[in-house]
Coordinates of C-alpha atoms in Angstrom, one line a residue:
Chain A
A124 CA -168.1 34.2 84.8
Q125 CA -164.5 35.7 85.8
S126 CA -161.5 32.9 85.2
V127 CA -157.3 33.1 85.2
T128 CA -155.1 30.5 83.3
Q129 CA -151.6 30.4 84.1
L130 CA -149.6 29.0 82.1
G131 CA -147.1 27.3 82.8
S132 CA -147.4 24.5 86.1
H133 CA -143.3 24.6 86.2
V134 CA -140.9 27.2 85.6
S135 CA -137.2 27.5 86.5
V136 CA -134.5 30.1 85.8
S137 CA -130.5 30.6 86.6
E138 CA -130.0 32.8 89.2
G139 CA -129.9 36.2 88.3
A140 CA -131.7 35.4 84.8
L141 CA -135.5 37.2 84.3
V142 CA -138.4 35.8 85.9
L143 CA -141.3 35.4 83.5
L144 CA -144.9 34.4 85.0
R145 CA -148.0 34.7 82.8
C146 CA -151.2 35.1 83.7
N147 CA -154.6 35.5 81.6
Y148 CA -157.6 36.3 82.6
S149 CA -160.9 36.3 81.3
S150 CA -163.8 38.2 82.7
S151 CA -166.7 40.3 80.6
V152 CA -166.1 43.7 83.2
P153 CA -163.1 45.3 84.4
P154 CA -161.0 43.0 86.6
Y155 CA -159.3 43.4 89.7
L156 CA -155.7 41.1 89.3
F157 CA -153.1 40.1 92.0
W158 CA -150.0 38.0 92.0
Y159 CA -149.7 35.8 95.5
V160 CA -147.1 34.1 96.3
Q161 CA -146.6 30.9 98.6
Y162 CA -143.5 29.7 100.1
P163 CA -143.3 26.2 101.3
N164 CA -146.1 25.8 104.6
Q165 CA -146.8 29.0 104.5
G166 CA -149.6 31.3 103.4
L167 CA -150.4 33.4 101.0
Q168 CA -148.5 36.8 100.5
L169 CA -149.8 39.8 98.8
L170 CA -147.2 40.6 95.7
L171 CA -149.2 43.2 94.2
K172 CA -152.6 43.9 93.2
Y173 CA -154.0 45.6 89.6
T174 CA -157.1 48.1 90.6
S175 CA -157.3 50.3 87.0
A176 CA -155.4 52.8 88.2
A177 CA -151.4 52.7 86.5
T178 CA -151.5 49.4 84.2
L179 CA -147.5 48.6 85.2
V180 CA -148.0 48.1 88.7
K181 CA -144.7 47.0 91.3
G182 CA -144.7 45.0 94.5
I183 CA -142.8 43.6 96.3
N184 CA -139.4 42.2 96.5
G185 CA -139.2 43.6 92.7
F186 CA -141.7 42.4 90.8
E187 CA -143.6 43.8 88.7
A188 CA -146.7 43.0 86.6
E189 CA -148.4 44.9 83.4
F190 CA -151.9 45.1 82.6
K191 CA -152.5 44.4 79.0
K192 CA -156.1 44.8 77.9
S193 CA -156.0 44.1 74.8
E194 CA -154.7 40.9 75.0
T195 CA -155.7 39.6 78.5
S196 CA -153.0 39.4 80.2
F197 CA -151.1 40.5 83.6
H198 CA -147.9 38.6 83.2
L199 CA -145.4 38.4 86.6
T200 CA -141.9 39.6 85.9
K201 CA -138.6 40.4 88.3
P202 CA -135.6 41.7 86.0
S203 CA -133.0 39.3 88.2
A204 CA -134.3 35.8 90.3
H205 CA -132.8 35.3 93.4
M206 CA -132.8 32.2 95.6
S207 CA -135.2 33.2 97.6
D208 CA -137.7 33.6 94.9
A209 CA -138.6 30.0 94.3
A210 CA -141.8 29.1 95.6
E211 CA -145.6 29.3 94.1
Y212 CA -147.1 31.9 92.8
F213 CA -150.8 32.3 91.8
C214 CA -152.8 34.8 89.9
A215 CA -156.1 35.5 90.5
V216 CA -159.2 37.9 89.9
S217 CA -162.2 40.0 92.0
A218 CA -164.5 41.2 89.5
W219 CA -166.8 44.1 89.8
G220 CA -170.0 43.4 91.6
S221 CA -168.5 40.4 93.9
Q222 CA -168.1 40.2 96.6
G223 CA -164.5 40.1 96.6
N224 CA -164.1 36.6 96.9
L225 CA -160.3 35.4 94.6
I226 CA -160.5 32.9 92.0
F227 CA -157.6 31.8 91.6
G228 CA -155.1 29.8 89.1
K229 CA -153.5 26.8 89.5
G230 CA -150.6 28.4 90.1
T231 CA -146.8 28.3 88.9
K232 CA -144.0 26.8 90.9
L233 CA -140.9 28.7 90.6
S234 CA -137.4 27.3 91.0
V235 CA -134.3 29.1 90.9
K236 CA -130.9 27.3 90.2
P237 CA -127.4 28.6 91.4
Chain B
G1440 CA -149.1 43.1 114.0
A1441 CA -150.8 39.7 114.5
G1442 CA -151.4 38.1 111.2
V1443 CA -154.4 35.7 110.8
S1444 CA -154.3 32.6 113.3
Q1445 CA -155.6 29.1 112.1
S1446 CA -155.4 26.0 114.0
P1447 CA -154.9 23.0 114.7
S1448 CA -151.8 23.8 111.8
N1449 CA -152.6 19.8 111.0
K1450 CA -155.2 17.5 112.0
V1451 CA -155.8 14.1 110.4
T1452 CA -158.8 12.2 111.0
E1453 CA -160.6 8.8 109.8
K1454 CA -163.2 8.7 107.4
G1455 CA -166.7 9.3 108.7
K1456 CA -165.7 11.5 111.3
D1457 CA -166.5 15.3 111.9
V1458 CA -163.7 18.1 112.2
E1459 CA -163.5 21.8 113.3
L1460 CA -161.2 24.1 111.7
R1461 CA -160.9 27.3 113.5
C1462 CA -159.7 30.9 111.9
D1463 CA -158.7 34.5 113.7
P1464 CA -158.7 37.0 112.1
I1465 CA -156.9 40.4 111.9
S1466 CA -158.4 42.3 114.7
G1467 CA -160.7 44.7 112.9
H1468 CA -161.1 43.3 109.9
T1469 CA -165.0 43.2 109.1
A1470 CA -164.3 40.8 106.2
L1471 CA -163.4 37.3 105.9
Y1472 CA -163.0 34.5 103.6
W1473 CA -162.2 30.7 103.5
Y1474 CA -160.7 28.7 100.9
R1475 CA -159.5 24.8 100.0
Q1476 CA -156.3 24.5 98.1
S1477 CA -156.0 20.5 96.5
L1478 CA -153.5 19.4 94.4
G1479 CA -156.5 18.7 91.8
Q1480 CA -158.7 21.3 92.4
G1481 CA -155.9 24.8 93.2
L1482 CA -157.2 27.1 95.5
E1483 CA -161.2 27.4 95.6
F1484 CA -163.5 30.0 96.9
L1485 CA -165.9 28.0 99.7
I1486 CA -167.4 30.8 101.7
Y1487 CA -167.4 34.9 102.8
F1488 CA -168.5 36.9 105.6
Q1489 CA -169.1 40.3 105.9
G1490 CA -169.8 41.6 109.1
N1491 CA -173.6 40.9 110.4
S1492 CA -174.2 40.0 106.2
A1493 CA -175.8 36.5 106.2
P1494 CA -172.4 34.5 104.6
D1495 CA -172.2 33.9 100.8
K1496 CA -171.6 30.1 100.9
S1497 CA -172.3 29.5 97.2
G1498 CA -168.8 27.8 97.3
L1499 CA -169.5 25.0 99.6
P1500 CA -168.8 22.0 97.9
S1501 CA -171.7 20.1 99.7
D1502 CA -174.0 20.5 102.8
R1503 CA -171.2 18.5 105.1
F1504 CA -169.6 21.7 105.3
S1505 CA -170.7 24.7 107.3
A1506 CA -169.2 27.5 108.8
E1507 CA -169.9 30.2 111.3
R1508 CA -168.6 33.6 112.8
T1509 CA -169.1 34.5 116.0
G1510 CA -169.1 38.1 117.5
G1511 CA -167.8 39.2 113.7
S1512 CA -164.5 37.7 114.5
V1513 CA -163.3 34.2 114.7
S1514 CA -164.6 31.2 112.7
T1515 CA -164.9 27.8 112.1
L1516 CA -165.3 25.4 109.1
T1517 CA -166.6 22.0 110.5
I1518 CA -166.9 19.2 107.9
Q1519 CA -169.3 16.8 108.7
R1520 CA -168.5 12.8 108.0
T1521 CA -165.1 13.6 106.2
Q1522 CA -164.5 11.9 103.4
Q1523 CA -160.9 11.1 102.1
E1524 CA -161.7 14.1 99.0
D1525 CA -161.9 16.4 101.8
S1526 CA -158.1 15.9 102.3
A1527 CA -156.9 19.3 101.3
V1528 CA -155.2 22.6 103.2
Y1529 CA -158.0 24.9 104.5
L1530 CA -157.0 28.4 103.9
C1531 CA -158.8 31.0 105.8
A1532 CA -158.1 35.0 105.0
S1533 CA -159.7 38.5 106.1
S1534 CA -159.5 42.1 104.8
S1535 CA -160.9 45.1 106.3
G1536 CA -163.7 46.1 104.0
T1537 CA -166.2 44.9 101.3
S1538 CA -164.1 46.6 98.4
V1539 CA -162.9 44.3 95.8
Q1540 CA -159.8 46.3 95.8
E1541 CA -159.2 45.5 99.1
T1542 CA -156.4 43.1 100.3
Q1543 CA -156.7 39.7 101.4
Y1544 CA -154.0 38.1 104.3
F1545 CA -154.0 34.9 104.5
G1546 CA -153.5 32.5 107.2
P1547 CA -150.6 29.8 107.2
G1548 CA -153.7 27.0 107.0
T1549 CA -155.1 23.8 108.5
R1550 CA -153.4 20.6 105.9
L1551 CA -156.2 17.9 106.5
L1552 CA -155.8 14.4 105.7
V1553 CA -158.6 11.9 106.2
L1554 CA -157.4 8.7 106.7

């Protein structure tokens, strides 16, 4: 069975500081990994996805994530936080052989202080 | 272009009543998913439709939950005899194919409150 664990339900950073949101996965087969963002009262929007091509994946809004098989991690980073980045972020996995339904982590709420 | 739409955006119902939630996927998308987002459980997969194939109902929490997809487009999620623990945001997503690499596009959700 596949699963993802997001460390830290709440993360707070200052505007301009590095954003690091952690995600570890568990999968017995090569995983496909996703990061979604949810702004208040909105649906989920894809930030980026890893599908076994480059291990460093660049997404929208300046976010990127690196797939590290040895650490079973797919952490999300952004060099400089902006106030508009305040939202909830979800890591998800979809593995080989599945019909594509995503298994989500519990989410990390990011706050950005001025 | 138009994204995934869901209706109603909010629904308040009394315990024991039935509710129907609607999802309009992106035109041409063959795959449709329902998820539930609740405080205690996070985001959970409920059911998956792909074209005319039988749906994957493996995530439905009880037999009070059912869903159908008419004409390969609009989907309705029905909850019978609602319980307070059914209170959650119900999210619908669609994608253009069956590959696990396909991006799922989410609607804004229906917020259900069972009193």
